[in-house]
Amino acid sequence: MEERIILASASPRRRELLSRIGLTFAVKPACKEEQSRGASAWERVEELALQKAEEIAGEAGENVTVIGADTLVFLDGKPMGKPRDEKEAAEMLSALQGRTHQVYTGVALIWNRDGRKGKKRFHERTDVTVYPMTREEIRAYIKTGEPMDKAGAYGIQGFFARHIRKIDGDYNNVVGLPVGRLYQEMKAEGIWNV
C-alpha cells in the first residue's frame, strides 16, 4: 500500500513550497479553531501546528504522514495574527515599519506507516527588518489586498518585498514553511525516501 502525505493547511503558499521541493501530497485543511496556552512564541506555533496535524491524522487512517504548520509574526514578544480589516492592517504595518520583528513557524509531523507510529514537532525563527515606510506607502500596500490573509499583514514574497531591509534566517519560513528543515526532519525519521 502506498503511503500518502497530507498537508493539513489551506495555505496556497505552503502548497507551492512543498511542490517546489518535489513532495507529492494531498491537501486537507484542519477546520477546528486551535488555541495555544504556550508561554513562548515557539511553544505557541508548535502547539498550534500539532493541533492541526492531530485533527487530520485522527481521520486519515493508515500509511499516512500528516504535516501541520502554523506561522505567527511577533513584535516585542507579542503575536500579530492576520488583520481583521484594513484599519488593523495599517496599525500592524505602522508598528513593523523601521523595526526588526520575528517570524516563527511551527511544524508538526504525525506518521503511521508500516505499523510504525510517531510524532515530531519543531520550529524555525527568522528575524525580518523592515525599512521605514510612509503612510502613503502603507496605504498603497494595503490597496494591493495582500495584507488581508497574512500574519503580520504582509507577504514577503509579493509587493512587500520592496520594504524588506534584511532577513536573518530562512526566507521560506517567512513565506510559511521552512521546507529545508522539513525535508531534513522527514529524512531523519525515514518518512521521506529519495
Short mmCIF file of N, CA, C and O in Angstrom, two decimals, residues 67-151:
data_model
loop_
_atom_site.label_atom_id
_atom_site.label_comp_id
_atom_site.label_asym_id
_atom_site.label_seq_id
_atom_site.Cartn_x
_atom_site.Cartn_y
_atom_site.Cartn_z
N ILE A 67 1.27 16.65 7.79
CA ILE A 67 2.09 17.82 8.09
C ILE A 67 1.17 18.96 8.52
O ILE A 67 0.29 19.37 7.77
N GLY A 68 1.38 19.46 9.73
CA GLY A 68 0.65 20.62 10.22
C GLY A 68 1.63 21.77 10.38
O GLY A 68 2.80 21.54 10.70
N ALA A 69 1.19 22.98 10.13
CA ALA A 69 2.08 24.14 10.28
C ALA A 69 1.29 25.36 10.72
O ALA A 69 0.11 25.50 10.42
N ASP A 70 1.97 26.24 11.44
CA ASP A 70 1.36 27.50 11.85
C ASP A 70 2.46 28.55 11.92
O ASP A 70 3.53 28.31 12.45
N THR A 71 2.18 29.72 11.34
CA THR A 71 3.14 30.81 11.31
C THR A 71 2.57 32.02 12.03
O THR A 71 1.43 32.39 11.81
N LEU A 72 3.39 32.61 12.90
CA LEU A 72 2.99 33.83 13.59
C LEU A 72 4.12 34.84 13.53
O LEU A 72 5.30 34.48 13.56
N VAL A 73 3.75 36.10 13.45
CA VAL A 73 4.68 37.21 13.50
C VAL A 73 4.67 37.75 14.92
O VAL A 73 3.60 37.93 15.51
N PHE A 74 5.85 37.99 15.46
CA PHE A 74 5.95 38.54 16.81
C PHE A 74 6.74 39.85 16.78
O PHE A 74 7.80 39.93 16.17
N LEU A 75 6.19 40.85 17.44
CA LEU A 75 6.87 42.13 17.60
C LEU A 75 6.92 42.43 19.10
O LEU A 75 5.87 42.41 19.76
N ASP A 76 8.11 42.65 19.61
CA ASP A 76 8.29 42.88 21.05
C ASP A 76 7.69 41.76 21.88
O ASP A 76 7.09 41.99 22.94
N GLY A 77 7.80 40.54 21.37
CA GLY A 77 7.31 39.37 22.10
C GLY A 77 5.81 39.15 22.06
O GLY A 77 5.30 38.21 22.66
N LYS A 78 5.09 39.99 21.32
CA LYS A 78 3.62 39.86 21.23
C LYS A 78 3.25 39.37 19.84
O LYS A 78 3.77 39.87 18.84
N PRO A 79 2.30 38.40 19.76
CA PRO A 79 1.93 37.86 18.44
C PRO A 79 1.06 38.81 17.64
O PRO A 79 0.25 39.55 18.19
N MET A 80 1.28 38.77 16.33
CA MET A 80 0.43 39.52 15.39
C MET A 80 -0.17 38.48 14.45
O MET A 80 0.55 37.84 13.69
N GLY A 81 -1.49 38.34 14.51
CA GLY A 81 -2.15 37.40 13.62
C GLY A 81 -2.49 38.05 12.29
O GLY A 81 -1.83 38.99 11.85
N LYS A 82 -3.53 37.56 11.66
CA LYS A 82 -4.00 38.14 10.40
C LYS A 82 -4.90 39.34 10.72
O LYS A 82 -5.71 39.26 11.64
N PRO A 83 -4.77 40.42 9.98
CA PRO A 83 -5.61 41.59 10.27
C PRO A 83 -7.08 41.32 9.96
O PRO A 83 -7.40 40.62 9.00
N ARG A 84 -7.96 41.86 10.80
CA ARG A 84 -9.41 41.68 10.59
C ARG A 84 -9.94 42.62 9.52
O ARG A 84 -10.95 42.34 8.89
N ASP A 85 -9.27 43.77 9.35
CA ASP A 85 -9.72 44.75 8.37
C ASP A 85 -8.54 45.64 7.97
O ASP A 85 -7.42 45.48 8.48
N GLU A 86 -8.80 46.57 7.08
CA GLU A 86 -7.72 47.44 6.59
C GLU A 86 -7.15 48.33 7.68
O GLU A 86 -5.95 48.62 7.69
N LYS A 87 -7.99 48.77 8.60
CA LYS A 87 -7.52 49.61 9.71
C LYS A 87 -6.50 48.85 10.55
O LYS A 87 -5.44 49.37 10.90
N GLU A 88 -6.83 47.60 10.88
CA GLU A 88 -5.90 46.79 11.67
C GLU A 88 -4.63 46.48 10.87
O GLU A 88 -3.52 46.46 11.43
N ALA A 89 -4.75 46.27 9.58
CA ALA A 89 -3.57 46.05 8.73
C ALA A 89 -2.65 47.27 8.79
O ALA A 89 -1.43 47.13 8.92
N ALA A 90 -3.24 48.46 8.71
CA ALA A 90 -2.44 49.70 8.77
C ALA A 90 -1.74 49.83 10.12
O ALA A 90 -0.57 50.24 10.19
N GLU A 91 -2.42 49.46 11.20
CA GLU A 91 -1.82 49.52 12.54
C GLU A 91 -0.63 48.56 12.64
O GLU A 91 0.42 48.92 13.17
N MET A 92 -0.82 47.35 12.10
CA MET A 92 0.26 46.36 12.15
C MET A 92 1.47 46.83 11.35
O MET A 92 2.61 46.77 11.82
N LEU A 93 1.22 47.29 10.13
CA LEU A 93 2.32 47.73 9.27
C LEU A 93 3.02 48.95 9.85
O LEU A 93 4.25 49.06 9.76
N SER A 94 2.27 49.84 10.47
CA SER A 94 2.87 51.01 11.12
C SER A 94 3.79 50.58 12.26
O SER A 94 4.85 51.17 12.47
N ALA A 95 3.39 49.55 12.97
CA ALA A 95 4.20 49.04 14.08
C ALA A 95 5.46 48.34 13.58
O ALA A 95 6.53 48.44 14.21
N LEU A 96 5.37 47.65 12.45
CA LEU A 96 6.51 46.89 11.92
C LEU A 96 7.53 47.75 11.19
O LEU A 96 8.72 47.44 11.18
N GLN A 97 7.07 48.84 10.56
CA GLN A 97 7.97 49.63 9.71
C GLN A 97 9.12 50.20 10.53
O GLN A 97 8.95 50.63 11.66
N GLY A 98 10.33 50.14 9.92
CA GLY A 98 11.50 50.68 10.57
C GLY A 98 12.07 49.83 11.70
O GLY A 98 12.98 50.26 12.40
N ARG A 99 11.54 48.63 11.87
CA ARG A 99 11.93 47.79 13.02
C ARG A 99 12.23 46.36 12.58
O ARG A 99 11.92 45.95 11.48
N THR A 100 12.76 45.59 13.53
CA THR A 100 13.01 44.16 13.32
C THR A 100 11.99 43.38 14.13
O THR A 100 11.74 43.69 15.29
N HIS A 101 11.40 42.37 13.49
CA HIS A 101 10.45 41.50 14.18
C HIS A 101 10.83 40.04 13.91
O HIS A 101 11.73 39.77 13.12
N GLN A 102 10.13 39.15 14.56
CA GLN A 102 10.42 37.73 14.42
C GLN A 102 9.24 37.00 13.78
O GLN A 102 8.08 37.30 14.08
N VAL A 103 9.57 36.05 12.91
CA VAL A 103 8.56 35.18 12.31
C VAL A 103 8.88 33.76 12.77
O VAL A 103 9.99 33.27 12.57
N TYR A 104 7.91 33.14 13.42
CA TYR A 104 8.05 31.76 13.89
C TYR A 104 7.08 30.88 13.11
O TYR A 104 5.91 31.22 12.98
N THR A 105 7.57 29.76 12.62
CA THR A 105 6.69 28.75 12.05
C THR A 105 6.91 27.46 12.83
O THR A 105 8.05 27.00 12.98
N GLY A 106 5.82 26.93 13.34
CA GLY A 106 5.85 25.62 13.99
C GLY A 106 5.40 24.58 12.99
O GLY A 106 4.50 24.84 12.18
N VAL A 107 6.04 23.43 13.02
CA VAL A 107 5.68 22.33 12.11
C VAL A 107 5.51 21.08 12.95
O VAL A 107 6.30 20.81 13.86
N ALA A 108 4.47 20.32 12.64
CA ALA A 108 4.23 19.05 13.32
C ALA A 108 4.08 17.95 12.28
O ALA A 108 3.41 18.14 11.26
N LEU A 109 4.72 16.83 12.55
CA LEU A 109 4.61 15.64 11.71
C LEU A 109 3.99 14.53 12.53
O LEU A 109 4.41 14.29 13.67
N ILE A 110 2.99 13.87 11.97
CA ILE A 110 2.41 12.68 12.59
C ILE A 110 2.39 11.61 11.51
O ILE A 110 1.88 11.84 10.42
N TRP A 111 2.99 10.47 11.83
CA TRP A 111 3.02 9.42 10.81
C TRP A 111 2.56 8.09 11.37
O TRP A 111 2.66 7.81 12.55
N ASN A 112 2.01 7.29 10.47
CA ASN A 112 1.54 5.94 10.74
C ASN A 112 1.85 5.15 9.47
O ASN A 112 1.10 5.18 8.51
N ARG A 113 3.01 4.49 9.47
CA ARG A 113 3.41 3.77 8.26
C ARG A 113 4.06 2.45 8.63
O ARG A 113 4.89 2.39 9.53
N ASP A 114 3.65 1.44 7.93
CA ASP A 114 4.20 0.09 8.15
C ASP A 114 4.16 -0.30 9.63
O ASP A 114 5.11 -0.88 10.15
N GLY A 115 3.07 0.04 10.30
CA GLY A 115 2.91 -0.31 11.71
C GLY A 115 3.73 0.56 12.66
O GLY A 115 3.71 0.34 13.87
N ARG A 116 4.43 1.53 12.14
CA ARG A 116 5.26 2.41 12.97
C ARG A 116 4.58 3.78 13.06
O ARG A 116 4.32 4.42 12.04
N LYS A 117 4.31 4.19 14.30
CA LYS A 117 3.67 5.48 14.51
C LYS A 117 4.63 6.44 15.19
O LYS A 117 5.49 6.02 15.96
N GLY A 118 4.46 7.72 14.89
CA GLY A 118 5.33 8.70 15.53
C GLY A 118 4.79 10.11 15.40
O GLY A 118 3.90 10.39 14.60
N LYS A 119 5.37 10.99 16.22
CA LYS A 119 5.03 12.42 16.22
C LYS A 119 6.32 13.19 16.42
O LYS A 119 7.19 12.78 17.18
N LYS A 120 6.40 14.31 15.75
CA LYS A 120 7.55 15.18 15.93
C LYS A 120 7.10 16.60 15.67
O LYS A 120 6.29 16.84 14.78
N ARG A 121 7.62 17.52 16.44
CA ARG A 121 7.33 18.92 16.16
C ARG A 121 8.60 19.74 16.34
O ARG A 121 9.48 19.39 17.12
N PHE A 122 8.67 20.82 15.60
CA PHE A 122 9.83 21.69 15.64
C PHE A 122 9.40 23.08 15.16
O PHE A 122 8.27 23.27 14.73
N HIS A 123 10.31 24.02 15.25
CA HIS A 123 10.00 25.38 14.80
C HIS A 123 11.24 26.02 14.19
O HIS A 123 12.37 25.58 14.43
N GLU A 124 11.02 27.05 13.43
CA GLU A 124 12.08 27.89 12.90
C GLU A 124 11.75 29.34 13.23
O GLU A 124 10.58 29.72 13.25
N ARG A 125 12.80 30.12 13.44
CA ARG A 125 12.64 31.56 13.70
C ARG A 125 13.47 32.33 12.68
O ARG A 125 14.62 31.99 12.41
N THR A 126 12.87 33.37 12.13
CA THR A 126 13.56 34.26 11.20
C THR A 126 13.33 35.69 11.65
O THR A 126 12.21 36.07 11.95
N ASP A 127 14.41 36.46 11.71
CA ASP A 127 14.30 37.88 12.05
C ASP A 127 14.18 38.68 10.75
O ASP A 127 14.97 38.47 9.82
N VAL A 128 13.20 39.56 10.69
CA VAL A 128 12.95 40.36 9.48
C VAL A 128 13.00 41.84 9.86
O VAL A 128 12.32 42.26 10.80
N THR A 129 13.79 42.60 9.12
CA THR A 129 13.88 44.04 9.35
C THR A 129 13.20 44.76 8.19
O THR A 129 13.48 44.47 7.02
N VAL A 130 12.30 45.66 8.52
CA VAL A 130 11.52 46.40 7.53
C VAL A 130 12.05 47.84 7.45
O VAL A 130 12.32 48.47 8.47
N TYR A 131 12.21 48.33 6.22
CA TYR A 131 12.59 49.74 6.04
C TYR A 131 11.50 50.64 6.61
O TYR A 131 10.32 50.25 6.67
N PRO A 132 11.85 51.86 6.98
CA PRO A 132 10.81 52.82 7.35
C PRO A 132 9.84 53.01 6.17
O PRO A 132 10.26 53.00 5.01
N MET A 133 8.56 53.16 6.48
CA MET A 133 7.53 53.33 5.46
C MET A 133 6.71 54.58 5.77
O MET A 133 6.40 54.85 6.93
N THR A 134 6.32 55.29 4.73
CA THR A 134 5.44 56.44 4.91
C THR A 134 3.99 55.94 5.00
O THR A 134 3.69 54.80 4.65
N ARG A 135 3.12 56.82 5.46
CA ARG A 135 1.68 56.47 5.50
C ARG A 135 1.18 56.14 4.10
O ARG A 135 0.35 55.25 3.92
N GLU A 136 1.67 56.88 3.12
CA GLU A 136 1.24 56.65 1.73
C GLU A 136 1.68 55.28 1.25
O GLU A 136 0.93 54.58 0.56
N GLU A 137 2.90 54.87 1.62
CA GLU A 137 3.38 53.54 1.24
C GLU A 137 2.55 52.44 1.91
O GLU A 137 2.22 51.43 1.28
N ILE A 138 2.21 52.65 3.16
CA ILE A 138 1.37 51.68 3.88
C ILE A 138 0.00 51.58 3.22
O ILE A 138 -0.50 50.48 2.96
N ARG A 139 -0.61 52.73 2.90
CA ARG A 139 -1.92 52.73 2.23
C ARG A 139 -1.85 52.05 0.87
O ARG A 139 -2.73 51.27 0.51
N ALA A 140 -0.79 52.34 0.11
CA ALA A 140 -0.63 51.73 -1.22
C ALA A 140 -0.50 50.22 -1.11
O ALA A 140 -1.07 49.47 -1.91
N TYR A 141 0.22 49.76 -0.09
CA TYR A 141 0.38 48.31 0.07
C TYR A 141 -0.95 47.66 0.46
O TYR A 141 -1.31 46.60 -0.07
N ILE A 142 -1.69 48.30 1.33
CA ILE A 142 -2.99 47.74 1.74
C ILE A 142 -3.93 47.64 0.54
O ILE A 142 -4.68 46.68 0.41
N LYS A 143 -3.86 48.62 -0.37
CA LYS A 143 -4.72 48.60 -1.57
C LYS A 143 -4.44 47.39 -2.47
O LYS A 143 -5.30 47.00 -3.25
N THR A 144 -3.26 46.78 -2.36
CA THR A 144 -2.97 45.59 -3.17
C THR A 144 -3.80 44.39 -2.72
O THR A 144 -3.94 43.42 -3.46
N GLY A 145 -4.33 44.43 -1.49
CA GLY A 145 -5.09 43.30 -0.95
C GLY A 145 -4.23 42.23 -0.31
O GLY A 145 -4.75 41.33 0.36
N GLU A 146 -2.93 42.29 -0.51
CA GLU A 146 -2.02 41.27 0.02
C GLU A 146 -2.08 41.09 1.53
O GLU A 146 -1.98 39.97 2.01
N PRO A 147 -2.19 42.16 2.31
CA PRO A 147 -2.07 42.00 3.76
C PRO A 147 -3.19 41.20 4.43
O PRO A 147 -3.01 40.72 5.54
N MET A 148 -4.32 41.07 3.78
CA MET A 148 -5.52 40.63 4.49
C MET A 148 -5.54 39.17 4.95
O MET A 148 -6.24 38.84 5.88
N ASP A 149 -4.78 38.29 4.34
CA ASP A 149 -4.82 36.90 4.81
C ASP A 149 -3.46 36.43 5.31
O ASP A 149 -3.16 35.25 5.29
N LYS A 150 -2.66 37.40 5.80
CA LYS A 150 -1.31 37.05 6.20
C LYS A 150 -0.99 37.55 7.61
O LYS A 150 -1.32 38.68 7.97
N ALA A 151 -0.30 36.69 8.37
CA ALA A 151 0.14 37.08 9.71
C ALA A 151 1.05 38.30 9.60
O ALA A 151 1.91 38.37 8.73
#
